[in-house]
């Protein structure tokens, strides 16, 4: 055999599991995952969501059991989404002190004080038209919406939220929420801003889960155009200046370049939202036997982290420990 003189043989470090693990650059840990939880107003029931196998809308009592399971599986951060019975034009169930989220916050804090409680602060689930703000003549108004977001954030903080996560893509939302939290004595409540949120088809299954499909038009006048990258940096820097504590990019999988670019430009922790459509695609392919679910999920989540996400919000969070175990 002729001897080939190679300067580099990367395969030396791929020889076995031990050496592969030794040089592994990206590691997933449940401590950096957030699980989304949907809560409805019914009693003793969990309603399955046909487009998201394995995900449910929980009544308050069932939610508690689910949270306990998450905690046992080392997921100690949750982001709550409410499905109220009452929808109107002012999203009044979003800021009602007895609203579904406010009740859920109190319940979780009472039974699991160590759970990190994040609230999605948006109005679409609470508006009869399904848009994320006040609507006038078929337009979503920015500044009047801020006032309602402030009210919602303060009432979420008052009922126990540790982190407020405004997701409506209204200009100035971080600034106005920060100042009303401070004015109301909630200086220690953090803000995780959905700073870079694209108008995406991948939210489809979520809108079934959260019953928040816009009744007319779309969200393109407030969510970002998927074609834009520099605008993402602008949005992230604006929210950093306005007082956000964590910046989020959403969705994750089709936006890995955006995650990497935002990471380069901000000095805050970066979260990525691995959204409903990303979950459902893998579930559907796996159900058809077209893909190995555990391997595909691990590869996807690793890619999101490798791109620069410090934190991942994912519907797979609840299964993460089992997925990591299965891939050993
Ligand atoms: C509320 C909100 C949405 C998602 C999170 N918060 C839907 C939307 O903007 O239409 C999507 C989450 C997902 O798809 O998993 N504005």
Coordinates of C-alpha atoms and ligand atoms in Angstrom, one line a residue:
X1 CA 0.0 0.0 0.0
X2 CA 1.3 3.4 -0.9
X3 CA 1.7 5.7 2.1
X4 CA -0.3 8.9 1.7
X5 CA 1.1 11.8 3.6
X6 CA -1.9 13.8 4.9
X7 CA -1.5 16.8 7.1
X8 CA -4.9 16.5 8.6
X9 CA -6.9 13.4 9.4
X10 CA -10.1 14.6 11.1
X11 CA -11.4 11.0 11.3
X12 CA -8.9 10.4 14.2
X13 CA -11.4 12.3 16.4
X14 CA -14.4 10.4 15.1
X15 CA -13.1 7.0 16.0
X16 CA -15.5 6.1 18.9
X17 CA -18.2 7.6 21.1
X18 CA -15.8 8.7 23.8
X19 CA -13.6 10.8 21.5
X20 CA -16.5 12.1 19.6
X21 CA -18.1 13.3 22.9
X22 CA -14.7 14.8 24.0
X23 CA -14.6 17.1 21.0
X24 CA -18.4 17.8 20.7
X25 CA -18.9 21.6 20.4
X26 CA -22.6 21.9 21.0
X27 CA -24.4 20.3 23.9
X28 CA -28.1 20.4 24.7
X29 CA -29.3 20.6 28.3
X30 CA -32.8 20.8 29.6
X31 CA -31.8 23.8 31.7
X32 CA -31.9 25.9 28.6
X33 CA -35.3 24.8 27.2
X34 CA -38.7 26.3 27.7
X35 CA -41.9 24.3 27.2
X36 CA -45.0 26.0 25.8
X37 CA -48.2 25.2 27.7
X38 CA -51.8 25.8 26.4
X39 CA -54.5 26.4 29.0
X40 CA -58.2 26.5 28.5
X41 CA -61.0 27.4 30.8
X42 CA -62.8 24.0 31.0
X43 CA -62.7 21.6 33.9
X44 CA -60.8 18.3 34.2
X45 CA -60.0 18.0 30.6
X46 CA -57.2 17.9 28.1
X47 CA -58.1 18.6 24.5
X48 CA -55.8 17.2 21.9
X49 CA -54.7 19.3 19.0
X50 CA -55.0 17.4 15.8
X51 CA -52.2 19.3 14.0
X52 CA -49.8 18.8 16.9
X53 CA -49.8 15.2 18.1
X54 CA -48.8 14.9 21.7
X55 CA -49.7 18.5 22.5
X56 CA -52.9 19.4 24.5
X57 CA -54.9 22.3 25.8
X58 CA -55.1 21.7 29.5
X59 CA -57.7 22.7 32.0
X60 CA -56.1 24.4 35.1
X61 CA -56.1 21.2 37.2
X62 CA -54.7 19.0 34.4
X63 CA -52.1 21.7 33.7
X64 CA -50.7 21.3 37.1
X65 CA -50.1 17.6 36.5
X66 CA -48.4 18.4 33.2
X67 CA -46.2 21.0 34.9
X68 CA -45.2 18.5 37.5
X69 CA -44.2 16.1 34.8
X70 CA -42.2 18.7 33.0
X71 CA -40.4 19.5 36.3
X72 CA -39.6 15.8 36.8
X73 CA -38.2 15.8 33.3
X74 CA -35.9 18.7 34.3
X75 CA -37.8 21.3 32.3
X76 CA -38.1 24.1 34.8
X77 CA -39.3 26.9 32.5
X78 CA -42.7 27.2 30.9
X79 CA -44.3 29.8 28.6
X80 CA -48.1 29.9 29.0
X81 CA -50.7 30.5 26.4
X82 CA -54.3 31.1 27.4
X83 CA -57.5 30.2 25.5
X84 CA -60.2 32.3 27.1
X85 CA -63.9 31.7 26.9
X86 CA -64.6 35.4 26.2
X87 CA -63.1 37.3 23.3
X88 CA -63.9 40.9 22.5
X89 CA -62.4 44.0 20.8
X90 CA -60.3 45.1 23.8
X91 CA -58.8 41.7 24.7
X92 CA -60.3 42.2 28.2
X93 CA -59.7 38.6 29.2
X94 CA -56.0 39.2 28.7
X95 CA -55.7 41.8 31.5
X96 CA -58.6 40.6 33.8
X97 CA -57.1 39.7 37.2
X98 CA -59.2 36.5 37.0
X99 CA -58.2 35.7 33.5
X100 CA -57.1 32.2 32.5
X101 CA -53.4 33.1 32.6
X102 CA -53.6 35.0 35.9
X103 CA -55.3 32.0 37.5
X104 CA -52.7 29.6 36.0
X105 CA -49.9 31.8 37.3
X106 CA -51.2 31.8 40.8
X107 CA -51.7 28.0 40.7
X108 CA -48.3 27.2 39.4
X109 CA -46.5 29.6 41.8
X110 CA -48.4 28.1 44.7
X111 CA -47.6 24.5 43.9
X112 CA -44.2 24.9 42.1
X113 CA -42.6 28.1 43.3
X114 CA -39.3 27.0 41.8
X115 CA -40.8 26.9 38.3
X116 CA -39.8 29.8 36.0
X117 CA -43.0 31.3 34.8
X118 CA -43.0 33.0 31.5
X119 CA -46.2 34.6 30.0
X120 CA -46.7 35.2 26.3
X121 CA -48.0 38.8 26.2
X122 CA -50.1 39.1 23.1
X123 CA -53.7 39.8 22.4
X124 CA -54.6 37.6 19.4
X125 CA -56.0 34.8 21.5
X126 CA -58.2 37.4 23.4
X127 CA -59.4 39.5 20.4
X128 CA -62.6 38.5 18.6
X129 CA -60.9 39.3 15.3
X130 CA -57.7 37.3 16.1
X131 CA -55.3 40.1 15.5
X132 CA -52.5 41.1 17.9
X133 CA -53.7 44.7 18.5
X134 CA -56.6 47.2 18.5
X135 CA -58.3 47.2 15.1
X136 CA -59.8 50.2 13.4
X137 CA -61.1 50.2 9.9
X138 CA -59.3 46.9 9.3
X139 CA -56.0 48.2 10.4
X140 CA -54.0 47.1 13.5
X141 CA -53.2 50.3 15.4
X142 CA -49.8 50.5 17.1
X143 CA -49.9 53.1 19.9
X144 CA -53.4 52.3 21.3
X145 CA -52.3 48.6 21.5
X146 CA -49.4 49.5 23.7
X147 CA -51.7 50.6 26.5
X148 CA -53.4 47.3 26.5
X149 CA -50.2 45.4 26.4
X150 CA -49.0 47.4 29.4
X151 CA -52.1 46.5 31.3
X152 CA -51.8 42.9 30.4
X153 CA -48.1 42.7 31.4
X154 CA -48.7 44.3 34.8
X155 CA -51.6 42.0 35.6
X156 CA -49.4 39.0 34.5
X157 CA -46.6 40.2 36.8
X158 CA -49.1 40.8 39.6
X159 CA -50.3 37.2 39.4
X160 CA -46.8 35.7 39.5
X161 CA -45.1 35.8 36.1
X162 CA -41.3 36.0 36.3
X163 CA -40.8 36.9 32.7
X164 CA -43.1 38.8 30.3
X165 CA -42.8 37.9 26.7
X166 CA -44.4 40.4 24.3
X167 CA -45.0 38.7 21.0
X168 CA -47.3 41.2 19.1
X169 CA -44.5 43.0 17.2
X170 CA -45.8 46.4 18.1
X171 CA -43.2 49.2 17.8
X172 CA -42.2 50.4 21.3
X173 CA -43.7 47.5 23.1
X174 CA -40.6 46.7 25.2
X175 CA -40.2 50.3 26.2
X176 CA -43.8 50.8 27.3
X177 CA -44.0 47.5 29.1
X178 CA -40.7 48.1 30.9
X179 CA -41.8 51.5 32.2
X180 CA -45.2 50.3 33.4
X181 CA -43.7 47.3 35.1
X182 CA -41.3 49.6 36.9
X183 CA -44.0 52.1 37.8
X184 CA -46.0 49.3 39.3
X185 CA -43.2 47.9 41.4
X186 CA -42.2 45.0 39.2
X187 CA -38.6 46.1 38.5
X188 CA -37.5 42.5 39.0
X189 CA -39.8 41.0 36.4
X190 CA -37.8 40.4 33.2
X191 CA -38.8 40.9 29.5
X192 CA -38.1 38.3 26.9
X193 CA -39.0 40.1 23.7
X194 CA -40.2 38.4 20.5
X195 CA -38.0 41.0 18.9
X196 CA -37.5 39.3 15.5
X197 CA -40.7 37.6 14.6
X198 CA -41.4 36.8 11.0
X199 CA -44.8 36.5 9.3
X200 CA -44.5 32.8 9.0
X201 CA -46.6 29.9 7.6
X202 CA -45.0 27.7 10.3
X203 CA -47.4 29.1 13.0
X204 CA -50.3 27.3 11.4
X205 CA -50.7 24.5 13.9
X206 CA -50.3 27.0 16.8
X207 CA -53.2 29.0 15.6
X208 CA -55.3 25.8 15.9
X209 CA -53.9 25.2 19.3
X210 CA -54.4 28.7 20.6
X211 CA -57.6 29.4 18.6
X212 CA -56.0 32.6 17.3
X213 CA -56.5 32.6 13.5
X214 CA -56.9 36.2 12.2
X215 CA -60.5 36.6 11.0
X216 CA -59.5 38.9 8.1
X217 CA -56.2 39.6 6.4
X218 CA -52.8 38.4 7.7
X219 CA -50.1 39.6 10.1
X220 CA -47.8 41.1 7.5
X221 CA -48.4 44.7 8.7
X222 CA -46.7 43.9 12.0
X223 CA -44.7 40.7 11.7
X224 CA -41.5 40.8 9.6
X225 CA -40.9 39.9 6.0
X226 CA -39.1 36.6 5.8
X227 CA -36.8 38.1 3.1
X228 CA -35.2 40.6 5.5
X229 CA -32.0 40.1 7.6
X230 CA -30.7 43.6 8.3
X231 CA -34.1 44.5 9.6
X232 CA -33.7 41.7 12.2
X233 CA -30.6 43.3 13.5
X234 CA -32.4 46.7 13.8
X235 CA -35.3 45.1 15.6
X236 CA -33.0 43.3 18.0
X237 CA -30.9 46.3 18.8
X238 CA -34.0 48.5 19.3
X239 CA -35.4 46.1 21.9
X240 CA -32.0 45.8 23.6
X241 CA -32.0 49.6 23.9
X242 CA -35.6 49.7 25.1
X243 CA -34.7 47.4 28.0
X244 CA -35.3 43.8 26.9
X245 CA -33.5 41.2 29.0
X246 CA -33.7 38.4 26.5
X247 CA -34.0 38.7 22.7
X248 CA -36.0 36.1 20.7
X249 CA -35.8 35.0 17.0
X250 CA -38.9 33.1 15.7
X251 CA -39.3 30.7 13.9
X252 CA -36.0 28.9 14.3
X253 CA -35.3 26.2 11.6
X254 CA -35.7 28.4 8.4
X255 CA -34.0 31.3 10.2
X256 CA -30.6 29.9 11.4
X257 CA -28.7 32.7 9.5
X258 CA -30.8 35.2 11.4
X259 CA -30.1 33.6 14.8
X260 CA -26.3 33.7 13.9
X261 CA -26.5 37.3 12.8
X262 CA -28.5 38.5 15.8
X263 CA -26.1 36.7 18.1
X264 CA -23.2 38.7 16.6
X265 CA -24.9 41.9 17.2
X266 CA -26.4 41.8 20.7
X267 CA -25.0 41.2 24.1
X268 CA -28.1 39.7 25.7
X269 CA -29.1 36.0 25.9
X270 CA -30.7 34.9 22.7
X271 CA -33.7 32.6 22.5
X272 CA -35.0 30.8 19.4
X273 CA -38.6 29.6 19.1
X274 CA -38.8 26.2 17.5
X275 CA -42.4 26.8 16.4
X276 CA -45.5 24.6 16.0
X277 CA -45.0 24.0 12.2
X278 CA -41.4 22.8 12.9
X279 CA -42.8 20.4 15.5
X280 CA -45.7 19.1 13.3
X281 CA -43.5 18.5 10.2
X282 CA -41.3 16.1 12.1
X283 CA -44.2 14.4 13.9
X284 CA -46.0 13.9 10.5
X285 CA -42.9 12.5 8.8
X286 CA -42.2 10.2 11.7
X287 CA -45.8 9.0 11.8
X288 CA -45.5 8.0 8.2
X289 CA -42.2 6.2 8.9
X290 CA -40.3 8.6 6.7
X291 CA -37.9 9.9 9.3
X292 CA -36.4 8.7 12.6
X293 CA -38.1 11.1 15.1
X294 CA -35.5 11.1 17.9
X295 CA -32.6 11.5 15.6
X296 CA -34.3 14.3 13.5
X297 CA -35.3 16.2 16.6
X298 CA -31.8 16.1 18.1
X299 CA -30.3 17.2 14.9
X300 CA -32.7 20.1 14.5
X301 CA -32.3 21.3 18.1
X302 CA -28.5 21.0 17.9
X303 CA -28.6 23.0 14.7
X304 CA -30.5 25.8 16.4
X305 CA -28.1 25.9 19.3
X306 CA -25.1 25.7 17.1
X307 CA -26.4 28.7 15.1
X308 CA -26.2 30.7 18.3
X309 CA -29.4 30.2 20.4
X310 CA -28.7 30.2 24.1
X311 CA -32.3 29.2 24.9
X312 CA -34.7 27.1 22.9
X313 CA -38.5 27.2 23.2
X314 CA -39.8 23.9 21.9
X315 CA -42.8 21.6 21.9
X316 CA -40.2 18.8 22.1
X317 CA -38.9 20.1 25.5
X318 CA -41.1 17.7 27.4
X319 CA -39.4 14.8 25.6
X320 CA -35.9 16.1 25.6
X321 CA -34.5 13.9 28.3
X322 CA -35.9 10.8 26.6
X323 CA -34.7 12.0 23.2
X324 CA -31.1 12.6 24.5
X325 CA -31.2 9.1 26.1
X326 CA -32.5 7.5 22.9
X327 CA -29.6 9.0 20.9
X328 CA -26.9 7.8 23.2
Ligands
LIG1 C1 -49.0 35.1 19.4 C2 -48.1 34.0 19.1 C3 -48.0 33.1 18.0 C4 -47.0 32.2 18.3 C5 -46.5 32.5 19.5 N1 -47.2 33.6 20.0 C6 -48.8 33.0 16.8 C7 -48.8 34.1 15.8 O1 -48.1 35.1 15.8 O2 -49.7 34.0 14.9 C8 -46.6 31.0 17.4 C9 -46.0 29.9 18.1 C10 -45.9 28.6 17.3 O3 -46.2 28.6 16.1 O4 -45.5 27.6 17.9 N2 -48.9 36.2 18.6

